[in-house]
Amino acid sequence: MFNPRRLSLARMRRRKTARALAEETGLAADTISRLEAGSNAPDETTIEKLSKALGFPVAFFMDADPEDIDTGAVSFRSFSKMSARERDAAISAGSLGLQLSFWVEAKFSLPKPNLLDLSYETNPEAAAISLRQYWGLGERPIGNMLALLETQGVRLFSLSEDTASVNAFSFWRDDKPFVFLNNFKTAESSIYDSAHELGHLVLHKHGDPKETRSAEREANAFASAFLMPAKDVKARVRRPTIETVLTDKARWRVSAMAFAYRLNKLGLLSEWHYKSTCIELGKRGYRLGEPVGIERETSIIWKKVLSQLWSERTTKNDIALSLNLPLDELEGLIWNLAGPEVRPKIGGELRAIK
């Protein structure tokens, strides 16, 4: 039976208005609205038109209700920069990510969530220290932020959004933490985004962070303190210069701008020195990117899951078919997280995972 909620989801995911979809399909805009409201049931020809225009298989529209995500409980990075269409598309990706997550968890035993509820904490710096202590990290730099999150039970997905407005977002679902990252950004920015979302997960678990800019400031302060512990930075940085900023940032695997900001907050760079450092970094291209950057982190969980599925002759095409998803949406959810795909050394010919 046709599921009107899946039509709405697919349309929002493709960032199409009802009018635009009507024009592509040759249907009336009112017809699209009635279909999404469940007032009318489409015939096979109409479903084929919708499937073709949206790039979702016919079976997708006949599946059970999609997993709803409470937009009020989602923490969006740079929420104020997003359009409603970008927000709805990202939320739709989250819904598809939940569907994929349930599919994977039915087949694999993933790490159980092991995060603290620090919603009582008013000082993000103290919260970062508490979580570091709880995880036994001490003051040392984090070698692989994504691996750390995954071992602590955070479910990671990527976003295929080619817009800087959608950086990342996170939410809790059934006591499991989910983070969606935009991997079109630099490796350093993705690490910072993941720490920012971790801040939301532990600081704002019971709140409504999208309604307050202070929540974004708290998550940023948490990320800065979590990635660059004050004691470690102060012990190793004495008199920072533009050159030492560019070399020392590699220890904490952060961007030059984020490192300079942390040095300023810790009193190691005066306001004047901080501003002049930012100007010089901008001239060298560090405001828009990371000319000398680090290697992008990849997901250990997704690499193992895909490798195991591949060894069982299950390809991404097979996964997409079983979930009734278009392949581009499946790849978008794990794009750039699994890393280079390596054919396992087992007997027999296998179909490539693409």
mmCIF file of C-alpha atoms in Angstrom:
data_model
loop_
_atom_site.group_PDB
_atom_site.id
_atom_site.type_symbol
_atom_site.label_atom_id
_atom_site.label_comp_id
_atom_site.label_asym_id
_atom_site.label_seq_id
_atom_site.Cartn_x
_atom_site.Cartn_y
_atom_site.Cartn_z
ATOM 1 C CA MET A 1 0.000 0.000 0.000
ATOM 2 C CA PHE A 2 1.237 3.496 -0.859
ATOM 3 C CA ASN A 3 2.641 5.334 2.176
ATOM 4 C CA PRO A 4 2.045 9.109 1.967
ATOM 5 C CA ARG A 5 4.598 9.854 4.677
ATOM 6 C CA ARG A 6 7.325 8.324 2.542
ATOM 7 C CA LEU A 7 6.380 10.628 -0.313
ATOM 8 C CA SER A 8 6.844 13.630 1.976
ATOM 9 C CA LEU A 9 10.173 12.260 3.203
ATOM 10 C CA ALA A 10 11.522 11.638 -0.295
ATOM 11 C CA ARG A 11 10.388 15.045 -1.521
ATOM 12 C CA MET A 12 12.030 16.835 1.411
ATOM 13 C CA ARG A 13 15.173 14.755 1.034
ATOM 14 C CA ARG A 14 15.428 15.891 -2.604
ATOM 15 C CA ARG A 15 14.711 19.479 -1.525
ATOM 16 C CA LYS A 16 11.753 19.816 -3.844
ATOM 17 C CA THR A 17 8.650 21.845 -3.215
ATOM 18 C CA ALA A 18 5.275 20.286 -3.950
ATOM 19 C CA ARG A 19 4.956 22.674 -6.896
ATOM 20 C CA ALA A 20 8.349 21.659 -8.327
ATOM 21 C CA LEU A 21 7.488 17.982 -7.974
ATOM 22 C CA ALA A 22 4.124 18.592 -9.630
ATOM 23 C CA GLU A 23 5.799 20.264 -12.618
ATOM 24 C CA GLU A 24 8.277 17.382 -13.013
ATOM 25 C CA THR A 25 5.638 14.716 -12.841
ATOM 26 C CA GLY A 26 2.956 16.519 -14.809
ATOM 27 C CA LEU A 27 0.617 16.322 -11.846
ATOM 28 C CA ALA A 28 -1.246 19.187 -10.230
ATOM 29 C CA ALA A 29 0.252 20.700 -7.087
ATOM 30 C CA ASP A 30 -3.025 19.986 -5.296
ATOM 31 C CA THR A 31 -2.677 16.347 -6.254
ATOM 32 C CA ILE A 32 0.750 16.175 -4.602
ATOM 33 C CA SER A 33 -0.679 17.766 -1.458
ATOM 34 C CA ARG A 34 -3.594 15.310 -1.372
ATOM 35 C CA LEU A 35 -1.248 12.370 -1.875
ATOM 36 C CA GLU A 36 0.976 13.497 0.987
ATOM 37 C CA ALA A 37 -2.071 14.043 3.182
ATOM 38 C CA GLY A 38 -3.281 10.542 2.404
ATOM 39 C CA SER A 39 -6.537 11.884 0.965
ATOM 40 C CA ASN A 40 -5.982 10.204 -2.379
ATOM 41 C CA ALA A 41 -4.370 6.888 -3.282
ATOM 42 C CA PRO A 42 -2.169 7.089 -6.418
ATOM 43 C CA ASP A 43 -2.410 4.584 -9.241
ATOM 44 C CA GLU A 44 0.621 2.658 -10.506
ATOM 45 C CA THR A 45 1.376 5.194 -13.251
ATOM 46 C CA THR A 46 1.443 8.069 -10.744
ATOM 47 C CA ILE A 47 3.716 6.139 -8.386
ATOM 48 C CA GLU A 48 6.086 5.449 -11.284
ATOM 49 C CA LYS A 49 6.176 9.174 -12.086
ATOM 50 C CA LEU A 50 6.911 10.061 -8.460
ATOM 51 C CA SER A 51 9.585 7.375 -8.246
ATOM 52 C CA LYS A 52 11.328 8.638 -11.379
ATOM 53 C CA ALA A 53 11.170 12.305 -10.395
ATOM 54 C CA LEU A 54 12.465 11.732 -6.865
ATOM 55 C CA GLY A 55 14.963 8.989 -7.657
ATOM 56 C CA PHE A 56 13.563 6.631 -5.035
ATOM 57 C CA PRO A 57 12.510 3.077 -5.942
ATOM 58 C CA VAL A 58 8.796 2.307 -6.128
ATOM 59 C CA ALA A 59 9.194 -0.118 -3.224
ATOM 60 C CA PHE A 60 10.307 2.766 -0.997
ATOM 61 C CA PHE A 61 6.848 4.328 -1.191
ATOM 62 C CA MET A 62 5.162 1.051 -0.285
ATOM 63 C CA ASP A 63 7.163 0.448 2.897
ATOM 64 C CA ALA A 64 6.165 0.984 6.532
ATOM 65 C CA ASP A 65 6.084 4.397 8.170
ATOM 66 C CA PRO A 66 9.520 6.026 8.282
ATOM 67 C CA GLU A 67 11.266 6.717 11.571
ATOM 68 C CA ASP A 68 10.242 10.181 12.694
ATOM 69 C CA ILE A 69 12.822 12.473 14.236
ATOM 70 C CA ASP A 70 11.700 15.119 16.676
ATOM 71 C CA THR A 71 13.172 18.286 15.177
ATOM 72 C CA GLY A 72 12.976 19.938 18.579
ATOM 73 C CA ALA A 73 15.398 17.378 20.004
ATOM 74 C CA VAL A 74 17.976 17.714 17.213
ATOM 75 C CA SER A 75 21.109 19.771 17.773
ATOM 76 C CA PHE A 76 22.076 21.500 14.551
ATOM 77 C CA ARG A 77 25.503 23.080 14.196
ATOM 78 C CA SER A 78 25.079 26.591 12.718
ATOM 79 C CA PHE A 79 21.303 26.261 12.907
ATOM 80 C CA SER A 80 20.794 29.953 12.170
ATOM 81 C CA LYS A 81 22.510 29.640 8.766
ATOM 82 C CA MET A 82 20.235 26.871 7.537
ATOM 83 C CA SER A 83 17.194 27.337 5.353
ATOM 84 C CA ALA A 84 14.034 25.406 6.160
ATOM 85 C CA ARG A 85 14.604 23.297 3.047
ATOM 86 C CA GLU A 86 18.160 22.422 4.147
ATOM 87 C CA ARG A 87 16.914 21.567 7.633
ATOM 88 C CA ASP A 88 14.144 19.326 6.301
ATOM 89 C CA ALA A 89 16.567 17.566 3.945
ATOM 90 C CA ALA A 90 19.006 16.922 6.791
ATOM 91 C CA ILE A 91 16.229 15.636 9.057
ATOM 92 C CA SER A 92 15.119 13.337 6.239
ATOM 93 C CA ALA A 93 18.675 12.001 5.976
ATOM 94 C CA GLY A 94 18.511 11.343 9.707
ATOM 95 C CA SER A 95 15.322 9.356 9.235
ATOM 96 C CA LEU A 96 16.963 7.223 6.537
ATOM 97 C CA GLY A 97 20.026 6.864 8.778
ATOM 98 C CA LEU A 98 17.847 5.446 11.545
ATOM 99 C CA GLN A 99 16.434 2.902 9.108
ATOM 100 C CA LEU A 100 19.963 1.862 8.136
ATOM 101 C CA SER A 101 21.065 1.804 11.767
ATOM 102 C CA PHE A 102 18.258 -0.572 12.763
ATOM 103 C CA TRP A 103 19.170 -2.825 9.826
ATOM 104 C CA VAL A 104 22.830 -2.962 10.877
ATOM 105 C CA GLU A 105 22.067 -3.482 14.565
ATOM 106 C CA ALA A 106 19.856 -6.437 13.715
ATOM 107 C CA LYS A 107 22.907 -8.120 12.194
ATOM 108 C CA PHE A 108 25.835 -6.856 14.277
ATOM 109 C CA SER A 109 26.569 -6.286 17.941
ATOM 110 C CA LEU A 110 27.660 -2.671 18.242
ATOM 111 C CA PRO A 111 29.226 -0.997 21.319
ATOM 112 C CA LYS A 112 26.711 0.075 23.940
ATOM 113 C CA PRO A 113 26.408 3.807 24.640
ATOM 114 C CA ASN A 114 28.773 4.898 27.402
ATOM 115 C CA LEU A 115 28.239 8.650 27.711
ATOM 116 C CA LEU A 116 27.677 10.764 30.816
ATOM 117 C CA ASP A 117 24.568 12.859 31.289
ATOM 118 C CA LEU A 118 26.162 16.221 32.122
ATOM 119 C CA SER A 119 23.038 18.317 31.619
ATOM 120 C CA TYR A 120 23.427 19.550 35.199
ATOM 121 C CA GLU A 121 26.859 21.025 34.422
ATOM 122 C CA THR A 122 26.906 24.785 33.717
ATOM 123 C CA ASN A 123 30.627 24.955 32.884
ATOM 124 C CA PRO A 124 31.488 23.308 29.515
ATOM 125 C CA GLU A 125 35.186 23.205 30.454
ATOM 126 C CA ALA A 126 34.373 21.228 33.608
ATOM 127 C CA ALA A 127 32.066 18.964 31.591
ATOM 128 C CA ALA A 128 34.864 18.195 29.132
ATOM 129 C CA ILE A 129 37.206 17.319 32.004
ATOM 130 C CA SER A 130 34.554 15.087 33.614
ATOM 131 C CA LEU A 131 33.967 13.118 30.415
ATOM 132 C CA ARG A 132 37.703 12.775 29.783
ATOM 133 C CA GLN A 133 38.151 11.407 33.296
ATOM 134 C CA TYR A 134 35.185 9.045 32.888
ATOM 135 C CA TRP A 135 36.688 7.653 29.686
ATOM 136 C CA GLY A 136 40.200 7.522 31.186
ATOM 137 C CA LEU A 137 41.683 9.892 28.631
ATOM 138 C CA GLY A 138 43.647 12.055 31.026
ATOM 139 C CA GLU A 139 45.107 15.142 29.374
ATOM 140 C CA ARG A 140 46.552 13.486 26.285
ATOM 141 C CA PRO A 141 45.515 14.470 22.743
ATOM 142 C CA ILE A 142 42.877 12.311 21.078
ATOM 143 C CA GLY A 143 44.449 10.312 18.280
ATOM 144 C CA ASN A 144 41.205 9.410 16.511
ATOM 145 C CA MET A 145 38.025 11.209 17.492
ATOM 146 C CA LEU A 146 35.691 9.094 15.361
ATOM 147 C CA ALA A 147 37.109 5.856 16.745
ATOM 148 C CA LEU A 148 36.713 7.201 20.275
ATOM 149 C CA LEU A 149 33.069 8.068 19.688
ATOM 150 C CA GLU A 150 32.323 4.714 18.121
ATOM 151 C CA THR A 151 33.925 2.724 20.941
ATOM 152 C CA GLN A 152 31.747 4.695 23.370
ATOM 153 C CA GLY A 153 28.611 3.724 21.464
ATOM 154 C CA VAL A 154 27.955 6.803 19.331
ATOM 155 C CA ARG A 155 26.316 5.910 15.994
ATOM 156 C CA LEU A 156 28.067 7.846 13.217
ATOM 157 C CA PHE A 157 26.731 8.714 9.778
ATOM 158 C CA SER A 158 27.829 11.135 7.102
ATOM 159 C CA LEU A 159 25.851 13.791 5.280
ATOM 160 C CA SER A 160 26.006 14.155 1.542
ATOM 161 C CA GLU A 161 24.959 17.795 1.795
ATOM 162 C CA ASP A 162 27.213 19.905 -0.416
ATOM 163 C CA THR A 163 26.477 23.042 1.557
ATOM 164 C CA ALA A 164 28.468 24.686 4.324
ATOM 165 C CA SER A 165 25.218 25.631 6.058
ATOM 166 C CA VAL A 166 24.681 22.076 7.296
ATOM 167 C CA ASN A 167 27.761 21.252 9.345
ATOM 168 C CA ALA A 168 26.531 18.443 11.530
ATOM 169 C CA PHE A 169 23.707 17.448 13.816
ATOM 170 C CA SER A 170 23.044 15.006 16.609
ATOM 171 C CA PHE A 171 20.199 13.546 18.644
ATOM 172 C CA TRP A 172 19.305 10.782 21.056
ATOM 173 C CA ARG A 173 17.006 7.985 19.976
ATOM 174 C CA ASP A 174 16.041 5.040 22.237
ATOM 175 C CA ASP A 175 18.924 5.986 24.569
ATOM 176 C CA LYS A 176 21.380 5.787 21.690
ATOM 177 C CA PRO A 177 23.382 8.819 20.542
ATOM 178 C CA PHE A 178 23.466 9.624 16.817
ATOM 179 C CA VAL A 179 25.820 12.039 15.049
ATOM 180 C CA PHE A 180 25.627 13.043 11.376
ATOM 181 C CA LEU A 181 28.742 14.758 9.976
ATOM 182 C CA ASN A 182 29.276 16.796 6.838
ATOM 183 C CA ASN A 183 32.508 15.391 5.465
ATOM 184 C CA PHE A 184 32.816 17.947 2.690
ATOM 185 C CA LYS A 185 34.698 20.049 5.215
ATOM 186 C CA THR A 186 38.372 19.697 6.179
ATOM 187 C CA ALA A 187 39.482 16.778 8.337
ATOM 188 C CA GLU A 188 40.191 19.174 11.214
ATOM 189 C CA SER A 189 36.751 20.757 10.924
ATOM 190 C CA SER A 190 35.064 17.347 10.993
ATOM 191 C CA ILE A 191 36.954 16.432 14.162
ATOM 192 C CA TYR A 192 35.857 19.687 15.771
ATOM 193 C CA ASP A 193 32.263 19.152 14.595
ATOM 194 C CA SER A 194 32.213 15.664 16.119
ATOM 195 C CA ALA A 195 33.455 17.072 19.452
ATOM 196 C CA HIS A 196 30.858 19.850 19.201
ATOM 197 C CA GLU A 197 28.076 17.297 18.716
ATOM 198 C CA LEU A 198 29.460 15.248 21.610
ATOM 199 C CA GLY A 199 29.051 18.382 23.704
ATOM 200 C CA HIS A 200 25.379 18.619 22.726
ATOM 201 C CA LEU A 201 24.832 14.929 23.499
ATOM 202 C CA VAL A 202 26.174 15.171 27.058
ATOM 203 C CA LEU A 203 25.190 18.758 27.909
ATOM 204 C CA HIS A 204 21.782 19.048 26.261
ATOM 205 C CA LYS A 205 20.372 15.548 26.382
ATOM 206 C CA HIS A 206 17.138 16.709 27.941
ATOM 207 C CA GLY A 207 16.966 20.200 26.496
ATOM 208 C CA ASP A 208 15.889 21.912 23.322
ATOM 209 C CA PRO A 209 19.210 23.267 22.051
ATOM 210 C CA LYS A 210 17.943 24.636 18.760
ATOM 211 C CA GLU A 211 16.075 27.363 20.592
ATOM 212 C CA THR A 212 19.077 28.980 22.175
ATOM 213 C CA ARG A 213 22.349 30.301 20.848
ATOM 214 C CA SER A 214 23.925 29.743 24.259
ATOM 215 C CA ALA A 215 23.707 25.998 23.635
ATOM 216 C CA GLU A 216 25.898 26.452 20.552
ATOM 217 C CA ARG A 217 28.407 28.475 22.551
ATOM 218 C CA GLU A 218 28.430 25.787 25.253
ATOM 219 C CA ALA A 219 28.993 23.029 22.686
ATOM 220 C CA ASN A 220 31.831 25.029 21.110
ATOM 221 C CA ALA A 221 33.452 25.620 24.496
ATOM 222 C CA PHE A 222 33.083 21.927 25.308
ATOM 223 C CA ALA A 223 34.677 20.905 21.987
ATOM 224 C CA SER A 224 37.583 23.284 22.442
ATOM 225 C CA ALA A 225 38.266 22.064 25.986
ATOM 226 C CA PHE A 226 37.745 18.402 25.114
ATOM 227 C CA LEU A 227 40.128 18.448 22.149
ATOM 228 C CA MET A 228 42.703 20.823 23.688
ATOM 229 C CA PRO A 229 42.879 20.275 27.475
ATOM 230 C CA ALA A 230 44.069 23.425 29.238
ATOM 231 C CA LYS A 231 46.829 21.741 31.251
ATOM 232 C CA ASP A 232 48.303 20.003 28.213
ATOM 233 C CA VAL A 233 48.235 23.152 26.075
ATOM 234 C CA LYS A 234 49.735 25.351 28.795
ATOM 235 C CA ALA A 235 52.460 22.807 29.505
ATOM 236 C CA ARG A 236 53.598 22.719 25.872
ATOM 237 C CA VAL A 237 52.940 26.201 24.497
ATOM 238 C CA ARG A 238 54.895 29.068 26.038
ATOM 239 C CA ARG A 239 55.222 31.975 23.630
ATOM 240 C CA PRO A 240 53.126 31.149 20.566
ATOM 241 C CA THR A 241 53.983 32.665 17.206
ATOM 242 C CA ILE A 242 52.281 32.237 13.861
ATOM 243 C CA GLU A 243 54.784 29.518 13.004
ATOM 244 C CA THR A 244 54.350 27.609 16.266
ATOM 245 C CA VAL A 245 50.565 27.814 15.879
ATOM 246 C CA LEU A 246 50.906 26.123 12.504
ATOM 247 C CA THR A 247 53.206 23.399 13.809
ATOM 248 C CA ASP A 248 51.702 22.804 17.256
ATOM 249 C CA LYS A 249 48.098 22.499 16.022
ATOM 250 C CA ALA A 250 48.984 19.075 14.649
ATOM 251 C CA ARG A 251 49.433 17.703 18.192
ATOM 252 C CA TRP A 252 45.752 18.275 18.972
ATOM 253 C CA ARG A 253 44.574 17.629 15.392
ATOM 254 C CA VAL A 254 42.612 20.883 15.153
ATOM 255 C CA SER A 255 42.500 23.741 12.668
ATOM 256 C CA ALA A 256 44.900 26.662 12.999
ATOM 257 C CA MET A 257 41.982 29.012 13.686
ATOM 258 C CA ALA A 258 40.553 26.747 16.409
ATOM 259 C CA PHE A 259 43.994 26.422 18.005
ATOM 260 C CA ALA A 260 44.598 30.178 17.979
ATOM 261 C CA TYR A 261 41.144 30.698 19.521
ATOM 262 C CA ARG A 262 41.974 28.227 22.298
ATOM 263 C CA LEU A 263 45.311 29.933 22.974
ATOM 264 C CA ASN A 264 43.486 33.243 23.312
ATOM 265 C CA LYS A 265 40.882 31.803 25.701
ATOM 266 C CA LEU A 266 43.663 30.306 27.828
ATOM 267 C CA GLY A 267 45.467 33.651 28.002
ATOM 268 C CA LEU A 268 48.439 32.479 25.938
ATOM 269 C CA LEU A 269 47.615 34.920 23.123
ATOM 270 C CA SER A 270 46.653 38.493 23.948
ATOM 271 C CA GLU A 271 43.660 40.010 22.164
ATOM 272 C CA TRP A 272 45.957 42.032 19.910
ATOM 273 C CA HIS A 273 48.195 39.034 19.200
ATOM 274 C CA TYR A 274 45.166 36.829 18.568
ATOM 275 C CA LYS A 275 43.674 39.262 16.043
ATOM 276 C CA SER A 276 46.977 39.701 14.208
ATOM 277 C CA THR A 277 47.427 35.909 14.169
ATOM 278 C CA CYS A 278 43.947 35.424 12.660
ATOM 279 C CA ILE A 279 44.683 38.058 9.994
ATOM 280 C CA GLU A 280 47.923 36.327 9.068
ATOM 281 C CA LEU A 281 46.254 32.903 9.042
ATOM 282 C CA GLY A 282 43.578 34.318 6.763
ATOM 283 C CA LYS A 283 46.215 35.616 4.362
ATOM 284 C CA ARG A 284 47.752 32.138 4.266
ATOM 285 C CA GLY A 285 44.428 30.505 3.415
ATOM 286 C CA TYR A 286 43.564 29.084 6.851
ATOM 287 C CA ARG A 287 40.223 30.876 7.188
ATOM 288 C CA LEU A 288 38.625 28.964 4.313
ATOM 289 C CA GLY A 289 40.550 25.699 4.613
ATOM 290 C CA GLU A 290 43.581 23.956 6.012
ATOM 291 C CA PRO A 291 46.412 24.231 3.445
ATOM 292 C CA VAL A 292 48.594 21.885 5.502
ATOM 293 C CA GLY A 293 46.139 19.464 6.999
ATOM 294 C CA ILE A 294 45.919 16.016 8.531
ATOM 295 C CA GLU A 295 44.569 12.788 7.077
ATOM 296 C CA ARG A 296 40.795 12.411 7.331
ATOM 297 C CA GLU A 297 39.565 10.077 10.065
ATOM 298 C CA THR A 298 37.444 7.109 9.038
ATOM 299 C CA SER A 299 34.963 4.906 10.819
ATOM 300 C CA ILE A 300 36.198 1.625 12.236
ATOM 301 C CA ILE A 301 32.657 0.311 12.688
ATOM 302 C CA TRP A 302 31.534 0.988 9.121
ATOM 303 C CA LYS A 303 34.749 -0.449 7.708
ATOM 304 C CA LYS A 304 34.237 -3.679 9.670
ATOM 305 C CA VAL A 305 30.531 -3.885 8.828
ATOM 306 C CA LEU A 306 31.106 -3.444 5.100
ATOM 307 C CA SER A 307 34.057 -5.817 5.094
ATOM 308 C CA GLN A 308 32.010 -8.520 6.855
ATOM 309 C CA LEU A 309 29.031 -7.993 4.558
ATOM 310 C CA TRP A 310 31.296 -8.142 1.555
ATOM 311 C CA SER A 311 32.774 -11.439 2.785
ATOM 312 C CA GLU A 312 29.183 -12.731 2.880
ATOM 313 C CA ARG A 313 28.732 -11.565 -0.731
ATOM 314 C CA THR A 314 26.473 -8.730 0.344
ATOM 315 C CA THR A 315 27.147 -5.516 -1.537
ATOM 316 C CA LYS A 316 25.944 -1.991 -0.981
ATOM 317 C CA ASN A 317 23.504 -2.596 -3.808
ATOM 318 C CA ASP A 318 22.085 -5.513 -1.843
ATOM 319 C CA ILE A 319 21.782 -3.371 1.283
ATOM 320 C CA ALA A 320 20.045 -0.615 -0.664
ATOM 321 C CA LEU A 321 17.623 -3.150 -2.166
ATOM 322 C CA SER A 322 16.793 -4.690 1.199
ATOM 323 C CA LEU A 323 16.075 -1.238 2.641
ATOM 324 C CA ASN A 324 14.254 -0.033 -0.500
ATOM 325 C CA LEU A 325 16.636 2.930 -0.644
ATOM 326 C CA PRO A 326 18.300 4.499 -3.678
ATOM 327 C CA LEU A 327 22.017 3.699 -3.744
ATOM 328 C CA ASP A 328 23.049 7.363 -3.635
ATOM 329 C CA GLU A 329 21.241 7.841 -0.324
ATOM 330 C CA LEU A 330 22.878 4.759 1.184
ATOM 331 C CA GLU A 331 26.301 5.906 0.022
ATOM 332 C CA GLY A 332 25.598 9.402 1.322
ATOM 333 C CA LEU A 333 25.016 8.026 4.819
ATOM 334 C CA ILE A 334 28.352 6.244 4.967
ATOM 335 C CA TRP A 335 30.218 8.273 2.314
ATOM 336 C CA ASN A 336 33.731 9.134 3.412
ATOM 337 C CA LEU A 337 33.314 7.306 6.711
ATOM 338 C CA ALA A 338 34.330 3.806 5.676
ATOM 339 C CA GLY A 339 37.565 4.904 3.997
ATOM 340 C CA PRO A 340 39.238 3.169 1.035
ATOM 341 C CA GLU A 341 37.460 -0.046 0.171
ATOM 342 C CA VAL A 342 39.784 -3.033 0.168
ATOM 343 C CA ARG A 343 38.799 -6.311 -1.403
ATOM 344 C CA PRO A 344 39.114 -9.019 1.290
ATOM 345 C CA LYS A 345 41.446 -11.929 0.548
ATOM 346 C CA ILE A 346 38.952 -14.768 0.314
ATOM 347 C CA GLY A 347 38.248 -17.280 -2.364
ATOM 348 C CA GLY A 348 35.803 -16.778 -5.222
ATOM 349 C CA GLU A 349 34.733 -13.745 -7.172
ATOM 350 C CA LEU A 350 32.752 -11.130 -5.304
ATOM 351 C CA ARG A 351 30.809 -8.230 -6.632
ATOM 352 C CA ALA A 352 32.520 -4.932 -5.888
ATOM 353 C CA ILE A 353 31.073 -2.646 -3.256
ATOM 354 C CA LYS A 354 30.358 0.622 -4.983
#
